[in-house]
Amino acid sequence: MTAYLNYINGSWQSGQFKKTTDVLNPSNNEVLGNIPYSTKEDVEIAVDVAKETQRTWRKLSGAERGQYLYKVAAIIESRLNEIAETMTKEMGKTLGEAKGETNRGVDILRYYAGEGMRSVGDVIPSTDRDALMFTTRVPLGVIGVITPWNFPVAIPIWKIAPALIYGNTVVFKPASETAITANKLVECFHDAGLPKGVLNLITGSGSIVGNNLVEHEDVAGVTFTGSNTVGKNIANIALNRGAKYQLEMGGKNPVIIAHDADIEKAVEGTISGAFRSTGQKCTATSRVIIHKSIKDKFVAKLLNKMEEIKIGSGLEESIWMGPCASENQLNSIMSYINIGKEEGAKLLKGGNRLTESPYDQGYFIEPTVFDEVKTHMTIAQEEIFGPVIALITYDSLEEAFQLANDVKFGLSASIYTENISAMLSFIDNMEAGLIRINAETAGVELQAPFGGMKQSSSHSREQGKAAIEFFTSIKTVFVKG
Ligand code: NAP
Ligand code: MG
């Protein structure tokens, strides 16, 4: 069994840790390797190195830093199949999705490599006619990157690439479930010749490694994607010590199916949005808010189409939906399904764990539909993060918008309609950072800002041009000759 190590100061290190954690394949429980269960001391060593290196890294031009990112992109591209396969084995998404995500990582790296050559400030007319006033941007320093298991390539890269291009150095703490994928990514940075200490990887428990990283006084900024509970804790610690923080958290994303929706497209978008990646996307569709007049027609087509979903190991080409990412994840989803039944929602389809061979060794669950869901019910309010949807009916569009907004989250919202006024009204009314019309709730483009409203986010945005806001500080410069 491969024992993976931390990566600090340009080399793979045994470090201070005494224990390791096994990484499991959720489709068959096979042990894929083990990772360091690192200590506070490991974090301190990594942060010291990152701090020291940042002094020289920030002196390079953006173009020079960009050259490294282009090299990393090429190396990841050349190892695409291997990295995607590791991802599928670690967290279960299908190989096709894993390849798509790895390709996305390559594109993100190239996008930010180019950012090294683009403008970072403005010239602002001074009221003093003899003065030149402008803004420039400087890196924050050491960035702590803490990431979840559901997009183990794209999310780390959309944080690490902008952090590095703008002159920061990084200590990266990946989700324990997908630490081997993280390990392989970091190998690509190493092989690209990235200077020692610019990117450091430490694995281990969130409450030890993650927490100590957030608490460390030399970590100038923490960028986090994950659950709300952990996010809030990170925000409190960072706020107290004056560090910058960025949080992307949960969602409870609605799709509204209007009376004039193209039903075929709406069914397709609902299935893809709700069940791809086994529903474990922060932008996954979890509430279907549907006009009473077309509900029966929609539901009949939905249930029919769901019959085509093939469940199994994501490594097999014919498989459309893999397992839940872990036993914990499966237990959490099953408990929400039970709560849904207890609270009086009608289970229309699915709702079971698959226990027969070949599913018995893994954490497979049926795609699940609840009908007659009321907005106050737990399954209509809390993020389930699994292949479960709640059907809620409405009479007027106004009511649909109100239902759609009636949650603490605000990540993504979608509508299927042919009516332009309904579309405009939807754009105006939705409390969500991503607005999608005649498209599923999930779907992100790397060149556009990504993030949520309400409790889905700390209200900053990631990706595209927006990333510069978090990873730099503005200096306003006034020069008088
Ligand atoms: P999680 O439990 O919050 O973990 C996320 C990361 O935080 C992991 O690396 C975890 O380490 C670490 N962590 C755990 N406790 C910590 C602590 N006390 N201090 C610092 N770090 C700590 O989330 P998850 O279960 O991996 O991912 C699922 C969640 O992510 C869902 O809620 C989903 O909506 C959200 N998500 C949001 C977005 C978005 O962009 N909005 C995208 C994807 C996912 P360990 O793995 O070692 O526990
Ligand atoms: Mg977790």
PDB file of C-alpha atoms in Angstrom, residues 187-380:
ATOM      1  CA  GLU A 187       3.465  16.373  -7.939  1.00  0.00           C
ATOM      2  CA  CYS A 188       2.605  18.211 -11.149  1.00  0.00           C
ATOM      3  CA  PHE A 189       3.583  21.549  -9.593  1.00  0.00           C
ATOM      4  CA  HIS A 190       6.810  19.951  -8.385  1.00  0.00           C
ATOM      5  CA  ASP A 191       7.603  18.506 -11.804  1.00  0.00           C
ATOM      6  CA  ALA A 192       6.985  21.910 -13.367  1.00  0.00           C
ATOM      7  CA  GLY A 193       9.940  23.187 -11.340  1.00  0.00           C
ATOM      8  CA  LEU A 194       7.937  25.474  -9.088  1.00  0.00           C
ATOM      9  CA  PRO A 195      10.439  27.021  -6.653  1.00  0.00           C
ATOM     10  CA  LYS A 196      10.691  25.276  -3.287  1.00  0.00           C
ATOM     11  CA  GLY A 197       8.238  26.401  -0.646  1.00  0.00           C
ATOM     12  CA  VAL A 198       5.809  28.206  -2.972  1.00  0.00           C
ATOM     13  CA  LEU A 199       3.213  25.434  -2.660  1.00  0.00           C
ATOM     14  CA  ASN A 200       3.100  23.137   0.363  1.00  0.00           C
ATOM     15  CA  LEU A 201       0.714  20.261   1.000  1.00  0.00           C
ATOM     16  CA  ILE A 202      -0.319  18.995   4.408  1.00  0.00           C
ATOM     17  CA  THR A 203      -2.891  16.302   4.945  1.00  0.00           C
ATOM     18  CA  GLY A 204      -4.663  15.284   8.099  1.00  0.00           C
ATOM     19  CA  SER A 205      -7.693  16.042  10.140  1.00  0.00           C
ATOM     20  CA  GLY A 206      -9.625  19.240   9.522  1.00  0.00           C
ATOM     21  CA  SER A 207      -9.840  19.982  13.206  1.00  0.00           C
ATOM     22  CA  ILE A 208      -6.062  19.732  13.624  1.00  0.00           C
ATOM     23  CA  VAL A 209      -4.398  20.690  10.341  1.00  0.00           C
ATOM     24  CA  GLY A 210      -7.204  22.913   9.055  1.00  0.00           C
ATOM     25  CA  ASN A 211      -7.797  24.606  12.350  1.00  0.00           C
ATOM     26  CA  ASN A 212      -4.114  25.260  13.054  1.00  0.00           C
ATOM     27  CA  LEU A 213      -3.674  26.684   9.592  1.00  0.00           C
ATOM     28  CA  VAL A 214      -6.532  29.110  10.162  1.00  0.00           C
ATOM     29  CA  GLU A 215      -5.207  30.055  13.583  1.00  0.00           C
ATOM     30  CA  HIS A 216      -1.619  30.634  12.469  1.00  0.00           C
ATOM     31  CA  GLU A 217      -0.730  34.314  12.708  1.00  0.00           C
ATOM     32  CA  ASP A 218       1.451  34.184   9.582  1.00  0.00           C
ATOM     33  CA  VAL A 219      -1.378  32.974   7.367  1.00  0.00           C
ATOM     34  CA  ALA A 220      -2.664  36.190   5.833  1.00  0.00           C
ATOM     35  CA  GLY A 221      -5.696  34.744   4.083  1.00  0.00           C
ATOM     36  CA  VAL A 222      -7.772  31.575   4.202  1.00  0.00           C
ATOM     37  CA  THR A 223      -9.815  30.421   1.226  1.00  0.00           C
ATOM     38  CA  PHE A 224     -12.248  27.659   2.115  1.00  0.00           C
ATOM     39  CA  THR A 225     -14.888  25.611   0.348  1.00  0.00           C
ATOM     40  CA  GLY A 226     -16.924  23.185   2.390  1.00  0.00           C
ATOM     41  CA  SER A 227     -19.729  22.951   4.892  1.00  0.00           C
ATOM     42  CA  ASN A 228     -21.381  25.842   6.693  1.00  0.00           C
ATOM     43  CA  THR A 229     -20.451  24.619  10.149  1.00  0.00           C
ATOM     44  CA  VAL A 230     -16.740  24.530   9.401  1.00  0.00           C
ATOM     45  CA  GLY A 231     -16.942  27.744   7.372  1.00  0.00           C
ATOM     46  CA  LYS A 232     -18.470  29.708  10.232  1.00  0.00           C
ATOM     47  CA  ASN A 233     -15.780  28.506  12.590  1.00  0.00           C
ATOM     48  CA  ILE A 234     -13.065  29.568  10.145  1.00  0.00           C
ATOM     49  CA  ALA A 235     -14.682  32.985   9.765  1.00  0.00           C
ATOM     50  CA  ASN A 236     -14.725  33.543  13.529  1.00  0.00           C
ATOM     51  CA  ILE A 237     -11.076  32.659  13.976  1.00  0.00           C
ATOM     52  CA  ALA A 238      -9.940  34.681  10.967  1.00  0.00           C
ATOM     53  CA  LEU A 239     -11.993  37.696  11.969  1.00  0.00           C
ATOM     54  CA  ASN A 240     -10.562  37.657  15.466  1.00  0.00           C
ATOM     55  CA  ARG A 241      -6.998  37.793  14.304  1.00  0.00           C
ATOM     56  CA  GLY A 242      -7.609  40.145  11.399  1.00  0.00           C
ATOM     57  CA  ALA A 243      -6.928  37.674   8.588  1.00  0.00           C
ATOM     58  CA  LYS A 244      -8.756  37.796   5.281  1.00  0.00           C
ATOM     59  CA  TYR A 245     -11.122  34.902   4.620  1.00  0.00           C
ATOM     60  CA  GLN A 246     -13.230  33.613   1.788  1.00  0.00           C
ATOM     61  CA  LEU A 247     -15.892  30.946   2.222  1.00  0.00           C
ATOM     62  CA  GLU A 248     -17.931  29.032  -0.326  1.00  0.00           C
ATOM     63  CA  MET A 249     -20.386  26.739   1.375  1.00  0.00           C
ATOM     64  CA  GLY A 250     -23.662  24.953   0.933  1.00  0.00           C
ATOM     65  CA  GLY A 251     -26.642  25.297  -1.348  1.00  0.00           C
ATOM     66  CA  LYS A 252     -30.309  24.271  -1.529  1.00  0.00           C
ATOM     67  CA  ASN A 253     -30.727  25.071  -5.160  1.00  0.00           C
ATOM     68  CA  PRO A 254     -34.175  25.324  -6.740  1.00  0.00           C
ATOM     69  CA  VAL A 255     -35.286  24.729 -10.283  1.00  0.00           C
ATOM     70  CA  ILE A 256     -38.612  26.347 -11.162  1.00  0.00           C
ATOM     71  CA  ILE A 257     -40.572  24.568 -13.876  1.00  0.00           C
ATOM     72  CA  ALA A 258     -43.006  27.127 -15.276  1.00  0.00           C
ATOM     73  CA  HIS A 259     -46.311  26.166 -16.935  1.00  0.00           C
ATOM     74  CA  ASP A 260     -44.831  26.920 -20.375  1.00  0.00           C
ATOM     75  CA  ALA A 261     -41.546  25.036 -19.825  1.00  0.00           C
ATOM     76  CA  ASP A 262     -40.128  22.758 -22.485  1.00  0.00           C
ATOM     77  CA  ILE A 263     -40.772  19.593 -20.482  1.00  0.00           C
ATOM     78  CA  GLU A 264     -38.147  17.456 -22.212  1.00  0.00           C
ATOM     79  CA  LYS A 265     -35.426  19.983 -21.480  1.00  0.00           C
ATOM     80  CA  ALA A 266     -36.682  20.575 -17.951  1.00  0.00           C
ATOM     81  CA  VAL A 267     -36.616  16.850 -17.167  1.00  0.00           C
ATOM     82  CA  GLU A 268     -33.140  16.502 -18.625  1.00  0.00           C
ATOM     83  CA  GLY A 269     -31.852  19.528 -16.669  1.00  0.00           C
ATOM     84  CA  THR A 270     -33.447  18.330 -13.455  1.00  0.00           C
ATOM     85  CA  ILE A 271     -31.957  14.857 -13.720  1.00  0.00           C
ATOM     86  CA  SER A 272     -28.538  16.108 -14.614  1.00  0.00           C
ATOM     87  CA  GLY A 273     -28.594  18.868 -11.982  1.00  0.00           C
ATOM     88  CA  ALA A 274     -29.889  16.609  -9.230  1.00  0.00           C
ATOM     89  CA  PHE A 275     -28.183  13.273  -9.787  1.00  0.00           C
ATOM     90  CA  ARG A 276     -24.876  13.854 -11.587  1.00  0.00           C
ATOM     91  CA  SER A 277     -21.988  13.319  -9.174  1.00  0.00           C
ATOM     92  CA  THR A 278     -24.577  11.537  -7.009  1.00  0.00           C
ATOM     93  CA  GLY A 279     -26.022  14.934  -6.087  1.00  0.00           C
ATOM     94  CA  GLN A 280     -22.820  15.912  -4.306  1.00  0.00           C
ATOM     95  CA  LYS A 281     -22.319  19.277  -5.936  1.00  0.00           C
ATOM     96  CA  CYS A 282     -22.802  22.534  -4.066  1.00  0.00           C
ATOM     97  CA  THR A 283     -24.783  23.677  -7.113  1.00  0.00           C
ATOM     98  CA  ALA A 284     -26.874  20.482  -7.343  1.00  0.00           C
ATOM     99  CA  THR A 285     -30.622  20.799  -7.842  1.00  0.00           C
ATOM    100  CA  SER A 286     -32.409  19.806  -4.664  1.00  0.00           C
ATOM    101  CA  ARG A 287     -35.851  21.459  -4.922  1.00  0.00           C
ATOM    102  CA  VAL A 288     -38.106  21.234  -7.946  1.00  0.00           C
ATOM    103  CA  ILE A 289     -40.731  23.971  -7.755  1.00  0.00           C
ATOM    104  CA  ILE A 290     -43.302  23.105 -10.340  1.00  0.00           C
ATOM    105  CA  HIS A 291     -46.480  24.677 -11.681  1.00  0.00           C
ATOM    106  CA  LYS A 292     -49.549  22.651 -10.695  1.00  0.00           C
ATOM    107  CA  SER A 293     -50.863  22.453 -14.254  1.00  0.00           C
ATOM    108  CA  ILE A 294     -47.900  20.488 -15.623  1.00  0.00           C
ATOM    109  CA  LYS A 295     -46.828  18.547 -12.593  1.00  0.00           C
ATOM    110  CA  ASP A 296     -48.308  15.193 -13.595  1.00  0.00           C
ATOM    111  CA  LYS A 297     -46.840  15.339 -17.062  1.00  0.00           C
ATOM    112  CA  PHE A 298     -43.419  16.375 -15.733  1.00  0.00           C
ATOM    113  CA  VAL A 299     -43.368  13.723 -13.005  1.00  0.00           C
ATOM    114  CA  ALA A 300     -44.333  10.944 -15.406  1.00  0.00           C
ATOM    115  CA  LYS A 301     -41.483  11.852 -17.734  1.00  0.00           C
ATOM    116  CA  LEU A 302     -39.053  12.359 -14.868  1.00  0.00           C
ATOM    117  CA  LEU A 303     -39.711   8.946 -13.330  1.00  0.00           C
ATOM    118  CA  ASN A 304     -39.553   7.308 -16.711  1.00  0.00           C
ATOM    119  CA  LYS A 305     -36.236   8.927 -17.581  1.00  0.00           C
ATOM    120  CA  MET A 306     -34.788   8.072 -14.179  1.00  0.00           C
ATOM    121  CA  GLU A 307     -35.118   4.402 -15.108  1.00  0.00           C
ATOM    122  CA  GLU A 308     -32.188   4.960 -17.461  1.00  0.00           C
ATOM    123  CA  ILE A 309     -29.801   5.927 -14.649  1.00  0.00           C
ATOM    124  CA  LYS A 310     -27.185   3.203 -14.344  1.00  0.00           C
ATOM    125  CA  ILE A 311     -25.575   2.992 -10.943  1.00  0.00           C
ATOM    126  CA  GLY A 312     -22.213   1.437 -10.221  1.00  0.00           C
ATOM    127  CA  SER A 313     -18.479   1.961 -10.051  1.00  0.00           C
ATOM    128  CA  GLY A 314     -17.608   5.199 -11.821  1.00  0.00           C
ATOM    129  CA  LEU A 315     -14.709   3.438 -13.530  1.00  0.00           C
ATOM    130  CA  GLU A 316     -17.088   1.491 -15.774  1.00  0.00           C
ATOM    131  CA  GLU A 317     -18.004   3.326 -18.919  1.00  0.00           C
ATOM    132  CA  SER A 318     -21.712   2.469 -18.909  1.00  0.00           C
ATOM    133  CA  ILE A 319     -22.220   3.895 -15.418  1.00  0.00           C
ATOM    134  CA  TRP A 320     -24.004   7.220 -15.049  1.00  0.00           C
ATOM    135  CA  MET A 321     -24.074   7.565 -11.258  1.00  0.00           C
ATOM    136  CA  GLY A 322     -21.389   6.402  -8.844  1.00  0.00           C
ATOM    137  CA  PRO A 323     -21.531   5.800  -5.091  1.00  0.00           C
ATOM    138  CA  CYS A 324     -21.743   8.396  -2.328  1.00  0.00           C
ATOM    139  CA  ALA A 325     -18.275   9.647  -1.506  1.00  0.00           C
ATOM    140  CA  SER A 326     -18.006   7.893   1.843  1.00  0.00           C
ATOM    141  CA  GLU A 327     -19.872   5.916   4.483  1.00  0.00           C
ATOM    142  CA  ASN A 328     -20.423   9.138   6.459  1.00  0.00           C
ATOM    143  CA  GLN A 329     -21.926  10.777   3.423  1.00  0.00           C
ATOM    144  CA  LEU A 330     -24.226   7.812   2.799  1.00  0.00           C
ATOM    145  CA  ASN A 331     -25.385   7.788   6.422  1.00  0.00           C
ATOM    146  CA  SER A 332     -26.099  11.490   6.329  1.00  0.00           C
ATOM    147  CA  ILE A 333     -28.150  11.183   3.108  1.00  0.00           C
ATOM    148  CA  MET A 334     -30.072   8.179   4.455  1.00  0.00           C
ATOM    149  CA  SER A 335     -30.909  10.076   7.623  1.00  0.00           C
ATOM    150  CA  TYR A 336     -32.382  12.921   5.549  1.00  0.00           C
ATOM    151  CA  ILE A 337     -34.448  10.397   3.584  1.00  0.00           C
ATOM    152  CA  ASN A 338     -35.819   9.047   6.857  1.00  0.00           C
ATOM    153  CA  ILE A 339     -36.580  12.535   8.130  1.00  0.00           C
ATOM    154  CA  GLY A 340     -38.411  13.248   4.862  1.00  0.00           C
ATOM    155  CA  LYS A 341     -40.645  10.217   5.411  1.00  0.00           C
ATOM    156  CA  GLU A 342     -41.198  11.035   9.081  1.00  0.00           C
ATOM    157  CA  GLU A 343     -42.177  14.600   8.329  1.00  0.00           C
ATOM    158  CA  GLY A 344     -44.838  13.430   5.903  1.00  0.00           C
ATOM    159  CA  ALA A 345     -43.348  13.921   2.458  1.00  0.00           C
ATOM    160  CA  LYS A 346     -44.400  11.243  -0.024  1.00  0.00           C
ATOM    161  CA  LEU A 347     -41.577   9.028  -1.261  1.00  0.00           C
ATOM    162  CA  LEU A 348     -42.222   8.726  -4.969  1.00  0.00           C
ATOM    163  CA  LYS A 349     -39.087   6.931  -6.078  1.00  0.00           C
ATOM    164  CA  GLY A 350     -35.889   5.475  -4.651  1.00  0.00           C
ATOM    165  CA  GLY A 351     -35.007   6.108  -1.032  1.00  0.00           C
ATOM    166  CA  ASN A 352     -32.941   2.971  -0.481  1.00  0.00           C
ATOM    167  CA  ARG A 353     -29.370   2.007  -0.058  1.00  0.00           C
ATOM    168  CA  LEU A 354     -28.344  -0.657  -2.589  1.00  0.00           C
ATOM    169  CA  THR A 355     -27.193  -3.698  -0.718  1.00  0.00           C
ATOM    170  CA  GLU A 356     -27.122  -6.526  -3.250  1.00  0.00           C
ATOM    171  CA  SER A 357     -23.944  -7.549  -5.057  1.00  0.00           C
ATOM    172  CA  PRO A 358     -22.113  -5.728  -6.708  1.00  0.00           C
ATOM    173  CA  TYR A 359     -23.201  -2.833  -4.523  1.00  0.00           C
ATOM    174  CA  ASP A 360     -22.782  -4.500  -1.163  1.00  0.00           C
ATOM    175  CA  GLN A 361     -19.188  -3.459  -0.579  1.00  0.00           C
ATOM    176  CA  GLY A 362     -19.776   0.193  -1.426  1.00  0.00           C
ATOM    177  CA  TYR A 363     -21.975   3.158  -0.520  1.00  0.00           C
ATOM    178  CA  PHE A 364     -24.587   3.195  -3.251  1.00  0.00           C
ATOM    179  CA  ILE A 365     -27.949   4.840  -2.993  1.00  0.00           C
ATOM    180  CA  GLU A 366     -30.942   5.081  -5.328  1.00  0.00           C
ATOM    181  CA  PRO A 367     -31.791   8.416  -6.931  1.00  0.00           C
ATOM    182  CA  THR A 368     -34.687   9.609  -4.831  1.00  0.00           C
ATOM    183  CA  VAL A 369     -37.761  11.777  -5.401  1.00  0.00           C
ATOM    184  CA  PHE A 370     -40.037  13.127  -2.684  1.00  0.00           C
ATOM    185  CA  ASP A 371     -43.447  14.528  -3.585  1.00  0.00           C
ATOM    186  CA  GLU A 372     -45.862  16.674  -1.593  1.00  0.00           C
ATOM    187  CA  VAL A 373     -43.011  18.487   0.087  1.00  0.00           C
ATOM    188  CA  LYS A 374     -43.844  21.603   2.085  1.00  0.00           C
ATOM    189  CA  THR A 375     -41.320  24.386   2.265  1.00  0.00           C
ATOM    190  CA  HIS A 376     -40.925  24.190   6.048  1.00  0.00           C
ATOM    191  CA  MET A 377     -39.875  20.524   5.952  1.00  0.00           C
ATOM    192  CA  THR A 378     -36.266  19.657   6.746  1.00  0.00           C
ATOM    193  CA  ILE A 379     -35.715  18.128   3.296  1.00  0.00           C
ATOM    194  CA  ALA A 380     -36.805  21.445   1.754  1.00  0.00           C
TER     195      ALA A 380
END
